[in-house]
mmCIF file of C-alpha atoms in Angstrom:
data_model
loop_
_atom_site.group_PDB
_atom_site.id
_atom_site.type_symbol
_atom_site.label_atom_id
_atom_site.label_comp_id
_atom_site.label_asym_id
_atom_site.label_seq_id
_atom_site.Cartn_x
_atom_site.Cartn_y
_atom_site.Cartn_z
ATOM 1 C CA UNK A 1 0.844 -8.158 20.437
ATOM 2 C CA UNK A 2 1.007 -8.653 16.776
ATOM 3 C CA UNK A 3 -2.278 -6.950 15.689
ATOM 4 C CA UNK A 4 -2.098 -3.903 13.285
ATOM 5 C CA UNK A 5 -4.041 -0.828 14.199
ATOM 6 C CA UNK A 6 -4.806 1.387 11.285
ATOM 7 C CA UNK A 7 -6.149 4.934 11.430
ATOM 8 C CA UNK A 8 -7.514 7.328 8.798
ATOM 9 C CA UNK A 9 -10.060 7.461 6.066
ATOM 10 C CA UNK A 10 -12.420 4.754 4.891
ATOM 11 C CA UNK A 11 -14.567 5.821 1.877
ATOM 12 C CA UNK A 12 -16.509 4.545 -1.082
ATOM 13 C CA UNK A 13 -14.591 4.347 -4.387
ATOM 14 C CA UNK A 14 -16.870 4.490 -7.427
ATOM 15 C CA UNK A 15 -14.973 2.805 -10.090
ATOM 16 C CA UNK A 16 -16.059 3.033 -13.856
ATOM 17 C CA UNK A 17 -17.813 0.161 -15.517
ATOM 18 C CA UNK A 18 -15.730 0.966 -18.667
ATOM 19 C CA UNK A 19 -12.015 1.781 -18.927
ATOM 20 C CA UNK A 20 -10.305 4.255 -21.154
ATOM 21 C CA UNK A 21 -12.786 7.169 -20.550
ATOM 22 C CA UNK A 22 -12.291 10.626 -18.919
ATOM 23 C CA UNK A 23 -14.194 10.961 -15.688
ATOM 24 C CA UNK A 24 -16.765 13.379 -17.304
ATOM 25 C CA UNK A 25 -17.514 10.724 -19.853
ATOM 26 C CA UNK A 26 -18.000 7.655 -17.635
ATOM 27 C CA UNK A 27 -21.644 6.676 -17.881
ATOM 28 C CA UNK A 28 -21.802 4.177 -14.908
ATOM 29 C CA UNK A 29 -19.837 3.260 -11.828
ATOM 30 C CA UNK A 30 -19.552 0.375 -9.448
ATOM 31 C CA UNK A 31 -19.108 0.958 -5.713
ATOM 32 C CA UNK A 32 -16.282 -0.725 -3.637
ATOM 33 C CA UNK A 33 -15.169 0.114 -0.150
ATOM 34 C CA UNK A 34 -11.747 1.838 -0.042
ATOM 35 C CA UNK A 35 -9.437 4.345 1.639
ATOM 36 C CA UNK A 36 -5.692 3.711 1.825
ATOM 37 C CA UNK A 37 -5.314 2.854 5.557
ATOM 38 C CA UNK A 38 -8.469 0.734 5.475
ATOM 39 C CA UNK A 39 -7.028 -1.193 2.496
ATOM 40 C CA UNK A 40 -3.708 -1.790 4.295
ATOM 41 C CA UNK A 41 -5.577 -3.121 7.382
ATOM 42 C CA UNK A 42 -7.779 -5.190 5.029
ATOM 43 C CA UNK A 43 -4.753 -6.819 3.358
ATOM 44 C CA UNK A 44 -3.239 -7.761 6.734
ATOM 45 C CA UNK A 45 -6.438 -9.129 8.046
ATOM 46 C CA UNK A 46 -7.191 -11.127 4.963
ATOM 47 C CA UNK A 47 -3.621 -12.778 5.019
ATOM 48 C CA UNK A 48 -4.258 -13.880 8.604
ATOM 49 C CA UNK A 49 -3.189 -11.232 11.128
ATOM 50 C CA UNK A 50 -6.092 -9.802 13.229
ATOM 51 C CA UNK A 51 -6.303 -6.059 12.838
ATOM 52 C CA UNK A 52 -8.364 -3.159 13.933
ATOM 53 C CA UNK A 53 -9.301 0.210 12.360
ATOM 54 C CA UNK A 54 -10.023 3.663 13.885
ATOM 55 C CA UNK A 55 -12.107 6.153 12.008
ATOM 56 C CA UNK A 56 -15.559 7.896 11.931
ATOM 57 C CA UNK A 57 -18.149 7.289 9.297
ATOM 58 C CA UNK A 58 -21.298 9.098 8.555
ATOM 59 C CA UNK A 59 -24.419 7.653 9.958
ATOM 60 C CA UNK A 60 -25.696 7.014 6.420
ATOM 61 C CA UNK A 61 -26.111 4.092 4.030
ATOM 62 C CA UNK A 62 -22.461 4.411 2.676
ATOM 63 C CA UNK A 63 -21.122 4.063 6.163
ATOM 64 C CA UNK A 64 -23.231 0.989 6.861
ATOM 65 C CA UNK A 65 -21.807 -0.463 3.592
ATOM 66 C CA UNK A 66 -18.229 0.204 4.563
ATOM 67 C CA UNK A 67 -18.695 -1.351 8.077
ATOM 68 C CA UNK A 68 -20.284 -4.432 6.473
ATOM 69 C CA UNK A 69 -17.408 -4.820 3.928
ATOM 70 C CA UNK A 70 -14.804 -4.388 6.742
ATOM 71 C CA UNK A 71 -16.702 -6.869 9.008
ATOM 72 C CA UNK A 72 -16.727 -9.470 6.168
ATOM 73 C CA UNK A 73 -12.978 -9.027 5.669
ATOM 74 C CA UNK A 74 -12.395 -9.926 9.390
ATOM 75 C CA UNK A 75 -11.345 -6.424 10.580
ATOM 76 C CA UNK A 76 -12.245 -5.390 14.016
ATOM 77 C CA UNK A 77 -14.743 -2.512 13.493
ATOM 78 C CA UNK A 78 -15.766 -2.104 17.105
ATOM 79 C CA UNK A 79 -13.780 1.191 17.342
ATOM 80 C CA UNK A 80 -15.333 2.780 14.257
ATOM 81 C CA UNK A 81 -17.421 5.717 15.348
ATOM 82 C CA UNK A 82 -20.522 7.021 13.578
ATOM 83 C CA UNK A 83 -21.482 10.693 13.154
ATOM 84 C CA UNK A 84 -24.835 12.227 12.426
ATOM 85 C CA UNK A 85 -23.199 15.614 11.457
ATOM 86 C CA UNK A 86 -20.658 14.319 8.939
ATOM 87 C CA UNK A 87 -21.013 12.281 5.799
ATOM 88 C CA UNK A 88 -19.169 9.204 4.640
ATOM 89 C CA UNK A 89 -16.510 10.276 2.086
ATOM 90 C CA UNK A 90 -16.896 9.441 -1.645
ATOM 91 C CA UNK A 91 -14.350 9.140 -4.430
ATOM 92 C CA UNK A 92 -15.121 8.764 -8.238
ATOM 93 C CA UNK A 93 -12.409 7.198 -10.289
ATOM 94 C CA UNK A 94 -11.654 7.009 -13.932
ATOM 95 C CA UNK A 95 -9.503 4.160 -15.238
ATOM 96 C CA UNK A 96 -7.107 4.525 -18.183
ATOM 97 C CA UNK A 97 -6.657 1.552 -20.514
ATOM 98 C CA UNK A 98 -3.451 0.647 -18.597
ATOM 99 C CA UNK A 99 -5.488 0.539 -15.206
ATOM 100 C CA UNK A 100 -4.120 3.904 -13.900
ATOM 101 C CA UNK A 101 -6.611 6.204 -12.270
ATOM 102 C CA UNK A 102 -7.806 9.798 -11.839
ATOM 103 C CA UNK A 103 -9.801 10.875 -8.758
ATOM 104 C CA UNK A 104 -12.541 13.216 -7.806
ATOM 105 C CA UNK A 105 -13.235 13.265 -4.022
ATOM 106 C CA UNK A 106 -16.509 14.350 -2.361
ATOM 107 C CA UNK A 107 -15.542 15.090 1.330
ATOM 108 C CA UNK A 108 -16.232 18.650 2.215
ATOM 109 C CA UNK A 109 -17.995 17.427 5.420
ATOM 110 C CA UNK A 110 -16.348 14.100 5.765
ATOM 111 C CA UNK A 111 -17.062 12.316 9.014
ATOM 112 C CA UNK A 112 -13.571 10.880 9.251
ATOM 113 C CA UNK A 113 -12.028 14.298 9.824
ATOM 114 C CA UNK A 114 -14.235 14.665 12.878
ATOM 115 C CA UNK A 115 -12.702 11.756 14.640
ATOM 116 C CA UNK A 116 -10.901 13.146 17.605
ATOM 117 C CA UNK A 117 -8.480 12.382 20.432
ATOM 118 C CA UNK A 118 -11.370 11.652 22.710
ATOM 119 C CA UNK A 119 -12.554 8.758 20.349
ATOM 120 C CA UNK A 120 -9.241 6.761 20.981
ATOM 121 C CA UNK A 121 -9.667 4.189 23.794
ATOM 122 C CA UNK A 122 -6.902 4.288 26.305
ATOM 123 C CA UNK A 123 -6.189 0.521 25.906
ATOM 124 C CA UNK A 124 -6.421 0.404 22.003
ATOM 125 C CA UNK A 125 -2.809 -0.653 21.447
ATOM 126 C CA UNK A 126 -2.494 -3.224 24.352
ATOM 127 C CA UNK A 127 -2.598 -6.106 21.824
ATOM 128 C CA UNK A 128 -0.935 -4.380 18.829
ATOM 129 C CA UNK A 129 2.600 -4.538 17.450
ATOM 130 C CA UNK A 130 2.221 -1.832 14.875
ATOM 131 C CA UNK A 131 0.170 1.144 13.775
ATOM 132 C CA UNK A 132 -0.238 2.358 10.128
ATOM 133 C CA UNK A 133 -1.405 5.665 8.622
ATOM 134 C CA UNK A 134 -1.397 7.744 5.473
ATOM 135 C CA UNK A 135 -1.592 11.528 4.664
ATOM 136 C CA UNK A 136 -5.017 12.075 3.397
ATOM 137 C CA UNK A 137 -6.393 12.590 6.890
ATOM 138 C CA UNK A 138 -3.512 14.828 8.104
ATOM 139 C CA UNK A 139 -5.266 18.120 6.989
ATOM 140 C CA UNK A 140 -5.919 20.531 9.829
ATOM 141 C CA UNK A 141 -8.764 18.724 11.717
ATOM 142 C CA UNK A 142 -9.525 16.687 14.881
ATOM 143 C CA UNK A 143 -8.422 13.612 12.975
ATOM 144 C CA UNK A 144 -4.864 15.157 12.593
ATOM 145 C CA UNK A 145 -4.701 15.541 16.338
ATOM 146 C CA UNK A 146 -5.979 11.918 16.774
ATOM 147 C CA UNK A 147 -3.132 10.724 14.589
ATOM 148 C CA UNK A 148 -0.633 12.543 16.909
ATOM 149 C CA UNK A 149 -2.124 11.040 20.017
ATOM 150 C CA UNK A 150 -2.093 7.443 18.546
ATOM 151 C CA UNK A 151 1.530 7.828 17.444
ATOM 152 C CA UNK A 152 2.514 9.150 20.796
ATOM 153 C CA UNK A 153 0.774 6.274 22.420
ATOM 154 C CA UNK A 154 2.589 3.871 20.048
ATOM 155 C CA UNK A 155 6.039 5.261 20.712
ATOM 156 C CA UNK A 156 5.369 5.095 24.524
ATOM 157 C CA UNK A 157 4.385 1.495 24.296
ATOM 158 C CA UNK A 158 7.155 0.410 21.937
ATOM 159 C CA UNK A 159 4.671 -0.113 19.142
ATOM 160 C CA UNK A 160 6.123 0.240 15.606
ATOM 161 C CA UNK A 161 4.940 3.083 13.506
ATOM 162 C CA UNK A 162 4.367 2.592 9.709
ATOM 163 C CA UNK A 163 3.620 5.731 7.319
ATOM 164 C CA UNK A 164 2.814 5.600 3.648
ATOM 165 C CA UNK A 165 2.200 9.180 2.516
ATOM 166 C CA UNK A 166 -0.038 8.036 -0.363
ATOM 167 C CA UNK A 167 -0.260 11.607 -1.639
ATOM 168 C CA UNK A 168 -3.609 12.958 -3.060
ATOM 169 C CA UNK A 169 -2.782 16.482 -4.210
ATOM 170 C CA UNK A 170 -6.390 17.435 -5.040
ATOM 171 C CA UNK A 171 -7.403 17.210 -1.373
ATOM 172 C CA UNK A 172 -4.913 20.013 -0.340
ATOM 173 C CA UNK A 173 -5.415 23.685 -0.989
ATOM 174 C CA UNK A 174 -1.754 24.409 -0.201
ATOM 175 C CA UNK A 175 0.791 21.869 -1.545
ATOM 176 C CA UNK A 176 3.608 23.456 0.585
ATOM 177 C CA UNK A 177 1.496 22.633 3.702
ATOM 178 C CA UNK A 178 1.146 19.125 2.396
ATOM 179 C CA UNK A 179 4.945 18.736 2.012
ATOM 180 C CA UNK A 180 5.559 20.148 5.347
ATOM 181 C CA UNK A 181 2.968 17.947 7.048
ATOM 182 C CA UNK A 182 4.293 14.822 5.461
ATOM 183 C CA UNK A 183 7.824 15.595 6.488
ATOM 184 C CA UNK A 184 6.719 16.416 10.046
ATOM 185 C CA UNK A 185 5.136 13.032 10.322
ATOM 186 C CA UNK A 186 7.972 11.161 8.668
ATOM 187 C CA UNK A 187 10.022 11.904 11.865
ATOM 188 C CA UNK A 188 7.868 9.558 13.864
ATOM 189 C CA UNK A 189 7.887 6.489 11.534
ATOM 190 C CA UNK A 190 9.898 3.303 11.888
ATOM 191 C CA UNK A 191 8.816 2.135 8.493
ATOM 192 C CA UNK A 192 8.491 4.619 5.594
ATOM 193 C CA UNK A 193 6.976 3.605 2.275
ATOM 194 C CA UNK A 194 7.510 6.044 -0.585
ATOM 195 C CA UNK A 195 6.823 5.625 -4.248
ATOM 196 C CA UNK A 196 8.883 6.734 -7.159
ATOM 197 C CA UNK A 197 6.178 9.257 -8.157
ATOM 198 C CA UNK A 198 6.235 10.714 -4.586
ATOM 199 C CA UNK A 199 9.879 10.992 -4.029
ATOM 200 C CA UNK A 200 10.834 14.344 -5.479
ATOM 201 C CA UNK A 201 7.805 16.150 -4.098
ATOM 202 C CA UNK A 202 8.543 14.872 -0.578
ATOM 203 C CA UNK A 203 12.270 14.935 -0.427
ATOM 204 C CA UNK A 204 13.358 17.408 -3.298
ATOM 205 C CA UNK A 205 15.428 14.540 -4.729
ATOM 206 C CA UNK A 206 14.944 12.532 -7.884
ATOM 207 C CA UNK A 207 17.407 9.735 -6.875
ATOM 208 C CA UNK A 208 16.357 7.771 -3.713
ATOM 209 C CA UNK A 209 20.001 7.356 -2.671
ATOM 210 C CA UNK A 210 20.305 11.274 -2.260
ATOM 211 C CA UNK A 211 17.231 11.387 -0.099
ATOM 212 C CA UNK A 212 18.248 8.609 2.343
ATOM 213 C CA UNK A 213 20.199 10.884 4.791
ATOM 214 C CA UNK A 214 17.096 12.875 5.372
ATOM 215 C CA UNK A 215 14.730 10.050 5.548
ATOM 216 C CA UNK A 216 16.873 8.304 8.127
ATOM 217 C CA UNK A 217 17.500 11.398 10.183
ATOM 218 C CA UNK A 218 15.077 10.396 12.816
ATOM 219 C CA UNK A 219 13.338 7.062 13.831
ATOM 220 C CA UNK A 220 13.252 5.279 10.447
ATOM 221 C CA UNK A 221 14.602 1.708 10.357
ATOM 222 C CA UNK A 222 13.229 0.825 6.769
ATOM 223 C CA UNK A 223 12.656 3.107 3.823
ATOM 224 C CA UNK A 224 10.670 0.993 1.194
ATOM 225 C CA UNK A 225 10.864 2.572 -2.241
ATOM 226 C CA UNK A 226 8.342 1.223 -4.691
ATOM 227 C CA UNK A 227 8.579 1.364 -8.469
ATOM 228 C CA UNK A 228 5.349 -0.063 -9.735
ATOM 229 C CA UNK A 229 5.766 -3.027 -12.151
ATOM 230 C CA UNK A 230 9.769 -2.537 -11.751
ATOM 231 C CA UNK A 231 9.552 -3.873 -8.184
ATOM 232 C CA UNK A 232 10.712 -2.459 -4.877
ATOM 233 C CA UNK A 233 13.730 -1.706 -2.758
ATOM 234 C CA UNK A 234 14.111 -1.708 1.096
ATOM 235 C CA UNK A 235 16.861 0.524 2.444
ATOM 236 C CA UNK A 236 18.153 0.158 6.009
ATOM 237 C CA UNK A 237 20.882 2.191 7.730
ATOM 238 C CA UNK A 238 23.303 -0.613 6.664
ATOM 239 C CA UNK A 239 22.362 -1.284 3.145
ATOM 240 C CA UNK A 240 19.796 -2.144 0.533
ATOM 241 C CA UNK A 241 17.864 -5.162 -0.874
ATOM 242 C CA UNK A 242 15.618 -5.319 -3.887
ATOM 243 C CA UNK A 243 13.022 -7.563 -5.603
ATOM 244 C CA UNK A 244 11.817 -7.443 -9.168
ATOM 245 C CA UNK A 245 8.105 -6.837 -9.944
ATOM 246 C CA UNK A 246 5.770 -9.211 -11.647
ATOM 247 C CA UNK A 247 4.845 -8.574 -15.344
ATOM 248 C CA UNK A 248 1.129 -9.382 -15.557
ATOM 249 C CA UNK A 249 -2.018 -8.205 -17.413
ATOM 250 C CA UNK A 250 -3.320 -5.349 -15.213
ATOM 251 C CA UNK A 251 -7.007 -4.854 -14.836
ATOM 252 C CA UNK A 252 -7.171 -2.189 -12.132
ATOM 253 C CA UNK A 253 -4.380 -0.493 -10.100
ATOM 254 C CA UNK A 254 -6.792 0.733 -7.287
ATOM 255 C CA UNK A 255 -5.218 -0.394 -4.053
ATOM 256 C CA UNK A 256 -2.063 -1.787 -5.540
ATOM 257 C CA UNK A 257 0.304 0.282 -3.334
ATOM 258 C CA UNK A 258 -1.960 -0.410 -0.253
ATOM 259 C CA UNK A 259 -1.851 -4.127 -0.948
ATOM 260 C CA UNK A 260 1.939 -3.964 -1.247
ATOM 261 C CA UNK A 261 2.550 -2.344 2.079
ATOM 262 C CA UNK A 262 -0.155 -4.436 3.768
ATOM 263 C CA UNK A 263 1.609 -7.604 2.531
ATOM 264 C CA UNK A 264 4.970 -6.356 3.792
ATOM 265 C CA UNK A 265 3.648 -5.497 7.215
ATOM 266 C CA UNK A 266 1.920 -8.750 7.389
ATOM 267 C CA UNK A 267 5.285 -10.513 6.952
ATOM 268 C CA UNK A 268 6.773 -8.567 9.798
ATOM 269 C CA UNK A 269 3.740 -9.216 12.118
ATOM 270 C CA UNK A 270 3.452 -12.841 11.077
ATOM 271 C CA UNK A 271 7.116 -13.395 11.931
ATOM 272 C CA UNK A 272 6.711 -11.434 15.237
ATOM 273 C CA UNK A 273 9.829 -9.260 14.313
ATOM 274 C CA UNK A 274 10.743 -7.267 17.440
ATOM 275 C CA UNK A 275 13.928 -5.655 16.144
ATOM 276 C CA UNK A 276 13.493 -4.409 12.615
ATOM 277 C CA UNK A 277 17.355 -3.970 12.206
ATOM 278 C CA UNK A 278 17.958 -7.680 13.030
ATOM 279 C CA UNK A 279 16.070 -8.929 10.006
ATOM 280 C CA UNK A 280 18.493 -10.596 7.467
ATOM 281 C CA UNK A 281 18.797 -9.401 3.824
ATOM 282 C CA UNK A 282 17.503 -12.688 2.575
ATOM 283 C CA UNK A 283 14.357 -12.370 4.712
ATOM 284 C CA UNK A 284 13.761 -8.822 3.626
ATOM 285 C CA UNK A 285 14.085 -9.833 0.058
ATOM 286 C CA UNK A 286 11.562 -12.588 0.594
ATOM 287 C CA UNK A 287 9.129 -10.059 2.161
ATOM 288 C CA UNK A 288 9.536 -7.776 -0.740
ATOM 289 C CA UNK A 289 8.974 -10.560 -3.154
ATOM 290 C CA UNK A 290 5.805 -11.554 -1.411
ATOM 291 C CA UNK A 291 4.640 -7.900 -1.309
ATOM 292 C CA UNK A 292 5.296 -7.474 -4.987
ATOM 293 C CA UNK A 293 3.346 -10.736 -5.873
ATOM 294 C CA UNK A 294 0.438 -9.785 -3.600
ATOM 295 C CA UNK A 295 0.130 -6.230 -5.156
ATOM 296 C CA UNK A 296 0.480 -7.822 -8.670
ATOM 297 C CA UNK A 297 -2.393 -10.264 -7.805
ATOM 298 C CA UNK A 298 -4.599 -7.273 -6.555
ATOM 299 C CA UNK A 299 -4.195 -5.612 -9.960
ATOM 300 C CA UNK A 300 -5.733 -8.548 -11.719
ATOM 301 C CA UNK A 301 -9.043 -7.816 -10.174
ATOM 302 C CA UNK A 302 -11.318 -4.653 -9.782
ATOM 303 C CA UNK A 303 -11.571 -2.703 -6.605
ATOM 304 C CA UNK A 304 -9.347 -2.349 -3.639
ATOM 305 C CA UNK A 305 -10.116 -4.285 -0.566
ATOM 306 C CA UNK A 306 -12.469 -6.609 -2.428
ATOM 307 C CA UNK A 307 -9.690 -7.468 -4.836
ATOM 308 C CA UNK A 308 -7.245 -8.511 -2.072
ATOM 309 C CA UNK A 309 -6.599 -12.237 -1.685
ATOM 310 C CA UNK A 310 -6.473 -14.134 1.409
ATOM 311 C CA UNK A 311 -3.508 -16.427 2.251
ATOM 312 C CA UNK A 312 -4.912 -19.629 0.721
ATOM 313 C CA UNK A 313 -5.889 -17.710 -2.518
ATOM 314 C CA UNK A 314 -2.402 -16.143 -2.628
ATOM 315 C CA UNK A 315 -0.603 -19.421 -2.180
ATOM 316 C CA UNK A 316 -2.577 -20.979 -4.941
ATOM 317 C CA UNK A 317 -1.948 -18.069 -7.260
ATOM 318 C CA UNK A 318 1.795 -18.156 -6.559
ATOM 319 C CA UNK A 319 1.886 -21.822 -7.531
ATOM 320 C CA UNK A 320 0.160 -21.032 -10.800
ATOM 321 C CA UNK A 321 2.488 -18.060 -11.389
ATOM 322 C CA UNK A 322 5.623 -19.943 -10.577
ATOM 323 C CA UNK A 323 4.545 -22.784 -12.916
ATOM 324 C CA UNK A 324 4.092 -20.167 -15.623
ATOM 325 C CA UNK A 325 7.445 -18.598 -14.959
ATOM 326 C CA UNK A 326 9.141 -22.034 -14.990
ATOM 327 C CA UNK A 327 7.603 -22.725 -18.421
ATOM 328 C CA UNK A 328 8.981 -19.530 -19.680
ATOM 329 C CA UNK A 329 12.406 -20.236 -18.408
ATOM 330 C CA UNK A 330 12.307 -23.676 -19.866
ATOM 331 C CA UNK A 331 11.390 -22.309 -23.324
ATOM 332 C CA UNK A 332 14.052 -19.551 -22.956
ATOM 333 C CA UNK A 333 16.543 -22.275 -22.173
ATOM 334 C CA UNK A 334 15.512 -24.290 -25.226
ATOM 335 C CA UNK A 335 15.821 -21.196 -27.460
ATOM 336 C CA UNK A 336 19.361 -20.701 -25.985
ATOM 337 C CA UNK A 337 20.219 -24.291 -26.758
ATOM 338 C CA UNK A 338 18.988 -24.030 -30.235
ATOM 339 C CA UNK A 339 20.818 -20.794 -30.897
ATOM 340 C CA UNK A 340 24.013 -22.348 -29.494
ATOM 341 C CA UNK A 341 23.590 -25.416 -31.705
ATOM 342 C CA UNK A 342 22.973 -23.176 -34.822
ATOM 343 C CA UNK A 343 26.197 -21.217 -33.892
ATOM 344 C CA UNK A 344 28.188 -24.460 -33.578
ATOM 345 C CA UNK A 345 26.793 -25.816 -36.896
ATOM 346 C CA UNK A 346 27.679 -22.708 -38.589
ATOM 347 C CA UNK A 347 31.148 -22.541 -37.203
ATOM 348 C CA UNK A 348 31.707 -26.194 -38.057
ATOM 349 C CA UNK A 349 30.484 -25.637 -41.662
ATOM 350 C CA UNK A 350 32.692 -22.686 -42.066
ATOM 351 C CA UNK A 351 35.864 -24.644 -40.875
ATOM 352 C CA UNK A 352 35.006 -27.379 -43.347
ATOM 353 C CA UNK A 353 34.679 -25.018 -46.235
#
């Protein structure tokens, strides 16, 4: 029972061939399979934990492509429904020179929103230790009710619940409804991942410490607070641990947050953690460090799911990264020794004079 079951949107991200242009000025795009919950499931699967995904795709070529990509990643796609009435969602992305993004979604008749309670198999969680979802598919729709049903099933079967709001404001006509919906679903989560950019909108606080009482008011065992390149913190009811980010050359931030939470969930599932509150601070710190590194690695390549490394690739990259960091530390130490020597010589010369 250590599989991950994700639910929500899978879509096509069209990313620009050239960075640094406004969306209206981008002349050409490259397609990649995406969607936040699909990316998270993909990260966990690529790292070595079998996972499955629940959604509905249009009975169209874009849906065919997504299923093909998810299959190639090793994700169990047998529970992905196809729909002749709805269409596979599309998202066009522009990338700034620093890799950050701007979105335009096409999902007025999106097939994923037509996924319903009746589409969920009764035994879907029999081999799962955790479910994961985001907020994009929590708009009023059959898919929102499907989320509620899967969460109820998870809680009844002692399956852990992970929620990353992953806010996309342009998809909601009423931002007050978005905030209310996110806070309603936070109540059911054992693991909450929230970014520094989302904190104030969701909680009304600009300091994560001021928001903790509200976030821990219900089921939450972990509140994971991400700060981009500055690293991440995980709060428990008893304290906090943190891990620094990795300073690297960023190519594309698409899927970075998804890869982070995917890597963190992978660690929990891989270690078959039953009691989240029993994990030591040192272990949580190691989980965070691995998740930071995995997200950093993802940003060195274009796309989301396609950019995520498997465990062997990640281990090799970490060796290279650690070697580079060791060289930097050695040079820093040499500079310190030279500076100290210069100080001693200057002091000695001053005393002689």
